[in-house]
Amino acid sequence: MKVREYLKEYTLLFDGGMGTYYSQRNHSPGTGCELASISQPELIEEIHREYLEAGGRALKTNTFGANRISFQGDEELVRKTVHAAWEAAAKAAADYDAFVFADIGPISSPSGETEVFEEYRFVADCFLEQGAENFLFETNANTDGLKEITMYIREKAPE
């Protein structure tokens, strides 16, 4: 079932804050939350499952801060993080027939809106390569690049 069909009959309950819960569960200081999708995939998947067992029907990937600006230009690390986070969420969601949302946090750049859009596009393409159909842009202080990226995603994946 697609999200739009589900929403016609039900309320969609999302998981909670991954970063907050991860920090409580993490016993390996120094591991960033998003990078834990690579270094501690079992823990990330377990957290996803706990949210689903609590009644959630939608998971956000553990990628809130995964972008080249936050990762100091490291494209390969962003790609690996998105892939690992997508895999953990999709694996957990499959057992619960839940939805997975590509989670993209705020991106800002002193260079302006064009660079912001380019970064959103890079991250969105990483998710589209994984088969993402649902996207969530969250905790944005402004709308720079959001209209353009939603149009871009719709063009790439009309559904």
mmCIF file of C-alpha atoms in Angstrom:
data_model
loop_
_atom_site.group_PDB
_atom_site.id
_atom_site.type_symbol
_atom_site.label_atom_id
_atom_site.label_comp_id
_atom_site.label_asym_id
_atom_site.label_seq_id
_atom_site.Cartn_x
_atom_site.Cartn_y
_atom_site.Cartn_z
ATOM 1 C CA MET A 1 0.000 0.000 0.000
ATOM 2 C CA LYS A 2 1.221 3.497 -0.798
ATOM 3 C CA VAL A 3 1.270 6.268 1.810
ATOM 4 C CA ARG A 4 -1.458 8.275 0.079
ATOM 5 C CA GLU A 5 -3.804 5.289 0.138
ATOM 6 C CA TYR A 6 -2.998 4.581 3.772
ATOM 7 C CA LEU A 7 -3.727 8.191 4.754
ATOM 8 C CA LYS A 8 -7.218 8.017 3.275
ATOM 9 C CA GLU A 9 -8.215 5.633 6.068
ATOM 10 C CA TYR A 10 -5.637 5.950 8.849
ATOM 11 C CA THR A 11 -3.490 8.372 10.773
ATOM 12 C CA LEU A 12 0.198 7.853 10.092
ATOM 13 C CA LEU A 13 2.220 7.676 13.297
ATOM 14 C CA PHE A 14 5.945 8.296 12.902
ATOM 15 C CA ASP A 15 8.825 7.103 15.012
ATOM 16 C CA GLY A 16 10.426 9.417 17.545
ATOM 17 C CA GLY A 17 13.707 11.266 17.572
ATOM 18 C CA MET A 18 16.508 8.937 16.516
ATOM 19 C CA GLY A 19 19.289 11.193 17.771
ATOM 20 C CA THR A 20 17.835 11.538 21.252
ATOM 21 C CA TYR A 21 17.086 7.860 21.662
ATOM 22 C CA TYR A 22 20.369 6.799 20.098
ATOM 23 C CA SER A 23 22.311 8.943 22.573
ATOM 24 C CA GLN A 24 20.569 7.125 25.435
ATOM 25 C CA ARG A 25 21.260 3.685 23.953
ATOM 26 C CA ASN A 26 24.764 4.244 22.563
ATOM 27 C CA HIS A 27 27.547 2.762 24.646
ATOM 28 C CA SER A 28 30.326 3.790 22.262
ATOM 29 C CA PRO A 29 31.061 7.467 22.927
ATOM 30 C CA GLY A 30 32.343 9.432 19.971
ATOM 31 C CA THR A 31 30.097 7.764 17.402
ATOM 32 C CA GLY A 32 27.859 10.275 15.675
ATOM 33 C CA CYS A 33 24.237 9.320 15.280
ATOM 34 C CA GLU A 34 24.118 9.285 11.476
ATOM 35 C CA LEU A 35 27.435 7.422 11.222
ATOM 36 C CA ALA A 36 26.076 4.755 13.567
ATOM 37 C CA SER A 37 24.098 3.468 10.587
ATOM 38 C CA ILE A 38 27.488 2.284 9.310
ATOM 39 C CA SER A 39 29.256 1.421 12.577
ATOM 40 C CA GLN A 40 26.288 0.098 14.592
ATOM 41 C CA PRO A 41 23.606 -0.957 12.094
ATOM 42 C CA GLU A 42 22.127 -3.520 14.493
ATOM 43 C CA LEU A 43 21.501 -0.851 17.120
ATOM 44 C CA ILE A 44 19.891 1.495 14.592
ATOM 45 C CA GLU A 45 17.656 -1.307 13.321
ATOM 46 C CA GLU A 46 16.753 -2.251 16.901
ATOM 47 C CA ILE A 47 15.736 1.339 17.668
ATOM 48 C CA HIS A 48 13.582 1.382 14.527
ATOM 49 C CA ARG A 49 11.907 -1.843 15.632
ATOM 50 C CA GLU A 50 11.209 -0.458 19.097
ATOM 51 C CA TYR A 51 9.409 2.514 17.570
ATOM 52 C CA LEU A 52 7.375 0.164 15.376
ATOM 53 C CA GLU A 53 6.495 -2.045 18.338
ATOM 54 C CA ALA A 54 5.311 1.076 20.152
ATOM 55 C CA GLY A 55 2.794 1.658 17.354
ATOM 56 C CA GLY A 56 4.670 3.644 14.732
ATOM 57 C CA ARG A 57 3.872 2.959 11.077
ATOM 58 C CA ALA A 58 6.489 5.257 9.517
ATOM 59 C CA LEU A 59 10.232 5.306 10.022
ATOM 60 C CA LYS A 60 12.559 8.157 9.223
ATOM 61 C CA THR A 61 15.981 7.070 8.028
ATOM 62 C CA ASN A 62 18.860 7.914 10.348
ATOM 63 C CA THR A 63 20.110 10.636 8.008
ATOM 64 C CA PHE A 64 18.982 13.948 9.487
ATOM 65 C CA GLY A 65 22.459 15.498 9.216
ATOM 66 C CA ALA A 66 23.853 13.413 6.350
ATOM 67 C CA ASN A 67 25.001 15.785 3.643
ATOM 68 C CA ARG A 68 28.303 16.934 2.140
ATOM 69 C CA ILE A 69 28.306 20.195 4.057
ATOM 70 C CA SER A 70 28.001 18.438 7.423
ATOM 71 C CA PHE A 71 30.400 15.685 6.322
ATOM 72 C CA GLN A 72 33.060 18.171 5.174
ATOM 73 C CA GLY A 73 32.637 17.428 1.471
ATOM 74 C CA ASP A 74 32.924 13.643 1.779
ATOM 75 C CA GLU A 75 30.506 12.438 -0.928
ATOM 76 C CA GLU A 76 31.355 8.772 -0.452
ATOM 77 C CA LEU A 77 30.635 8.958 3.272
ATOM 78 C CA VAL A 78 27.255 10.560 2.578
ATOM 79 C CA ARG A 79 26.441 7.816 0.058
ATOM 80 C CA LYS A 80 27.496 5.062 2.491
ATOM 81 C CA THR A 81 25.521 6.646 5.317
ATOM 82 C CA VAL A 82 22.360 6.991 3.240
ATOM 83 C CA HIS A 83 22.702 3.413 1.994
ATOM 84 C CA ALA A 84 23.267 1.954 5.474
ATOM 85 C CA ALA A 85 20.496 4.038 7.039
ATOM 86 C CA TRP A 86 18.051 3.118 4.274
ATOM 87 C CA GLU A 87 18.928 -0.549 4.645
ATOM 88 C CA ALA A 88 18.391 -0.536 8.435
ATOM 89 C CA ALA A 89 15.042 1.252 8.214
ATOM 90 C CA ALA A 90 13.789 -0.854 5.290
ATOM 91 C CA LYS A 91 14.766 -4.078 7.032
ATOM 92 C CA ALA A 92 12.923 -3.098 10.213
ATOM 93 C CA ALA A 93 9.888 -1.759 8.310
ATOM 94 C CA ALA A 94 9.466 -4.924 6.241
ATOM 95 C CA ASP A 95 8.454 -7.002 9.262
ATOM 96 C CA TYR A 96 5.774 -4.459 10.219
ATOM 97 C CA ASP A 97 4.547 -3.432 6.767
ATOM 98 C CA ALA A 98 5.594 0.093 7.702
ATOM 99 C CA PHE A 99 6.631 3.027 5.527
ATOM 100 C CA VAL A 100 10.159 4.379 5.247
ATOM 101 C CA PHE A 101 10.792 8.071 4.731
ATOM 102 C CA ALA A 102 14.054 9.505 3.465
ATOM 103 C CA ASP A 103 14.859 11.952 6.250
ATOM 104 C CA ILE A 104 16.668 15.107 5.203
ATOM 105 C CA GLY A 105 17.425 17.743 7.791
ATOM 106 C CA PRO A 106 18.069 21.413 7.188
ATOM 107 C CA ILE A 107 20.873 22.403 4.857
ATOM 108 C CA SER A 108 22.286 25.887 4.868
ATOM 109 C CA SER A 109 25.174 27.457 3.067
ATOM 110 C CA PRO A 110 26.777 30.871 3.162
ATOM 111 C CA SER A 111 26.979 30.599 -0.645
ATOM 112 C CA GLY A 112 23.212 30.845 -0.908
ATOM 113 C CA GLU A 113 20.116 29.100 -2.164
ATOM 114 C CA THR A 114 21.693 27.607 -5.301
ATOM 115 C CA GLU A 115 24.231 25.633 -3.263
ATOM 116 C CA VAL A 116 21.484 24.604 -0.831
ATOM 117 C CA PHE A 117 19.400 23.212 -3.699
ATOM 118 C CA GLU A 118 22.431 21.431 -5.176
ATOM 119 C CA GLU A 119 23.078 19.754 -1.832
ATOM 120 C CA TYR A 120 19.446 18.755 -1.411
ATOM 121 C CA ARG A 121 19.588 17.308 -4.928
ATOM 122 C CA PHE A 122 22.719 15.291 -4.156
ATOM 123 C CA VAL A 123 21.155 13.809 -0.997
ATOM 124 C CA ALA A 124 17.820 13.178 -2.738
ATOM 125 C CA ASP A 125 19.629 11.367 -5.557
ATOM 126 C CA CYS A 126 21.359 9.146 -2.987
ATOM 127 C CA PHE A 127 17.923 8.200 -1.653
ATOM 128 C CA LEU A 128 16.360 7.773 -5.087
ATOM 129 C CA GLU A 129 19.142 5.293 -5.888
ATOM 130 C CA GLN A 130 17.935 3.285 -2.866
ATOM 131 C CA GLY A 131 14.353 3.288 -4.152
ATOM 132 C CA ALA A 132 12.964 5.940 -1.805
ATOM 133 C CA GLU A 133 9.383 6.968 -2.529
ATOM 134 C CA ASN A 134 8.681 9.060 0.567
ATOM 135 C CA PHE A 135 10.705 12.083 1.654
ATOM 136 C CA LEU A 136 10.604 14.151 4.804
ATOM 137 C CA PHE A 137 12.333 17.509 5.036
ATOM 138 C CA GLU A 138 12.313 18.453 8.690
ATOM 139 C CA THR A 139 13.284 21.146 11.151
ATOM 140 C CA ASN A 140 13.958 23.817 8.543
ATOM 141 C CA ALA A 141 14.245 27.414 9.683
ATOM 142 C CA ASN A 142 13.497 28.636 6.141
ATOM 143 C CA THR A 143 12.286 27.277 2.824
ATOM 144 C CA ASP A 144 15.471 27.839 0.798
ATOM 145 C CA GLY A 145 15.673 25.163 -1.877
ATOM 146 C CA LEU A 146 12.626 23.198 -0.693
ATOM 147 C CA LYS A 147 10.258 24.090 -3.527
ATOM 148 C CA GLU A 148 12.929 23.318 -6.093
ATOM 149 C CA ILE A 149 13.889 19.995 -4.517
ATOM 150 C CA THR A 150 10.306 18.797 -4.224
ATOM 151 C CA MET A 151 9.770 19.599 -7.905
ATOM 152 C CA TYR A 152 13.010 17.780 -8.742
ATOM 153 C CA ILE A 153 11.991 14.670 -6.775
ATOM 154 C CA ARG A 154 8.553 14.657 -8.372
ATOM 155 C CA GLU A 155 10.181 14.831 -11.804
ATOM 156 C CA LYS A 156 12.517 11.923 -10.982
ATOM 157 C CA ALA A 157 9.905 9.820 -9.165
ATOM 158 C CA PRO A 158 6.376 10.985 -10.084
ATOM 159 C CA GLU A 159 4.658 8.690 -7.572
#
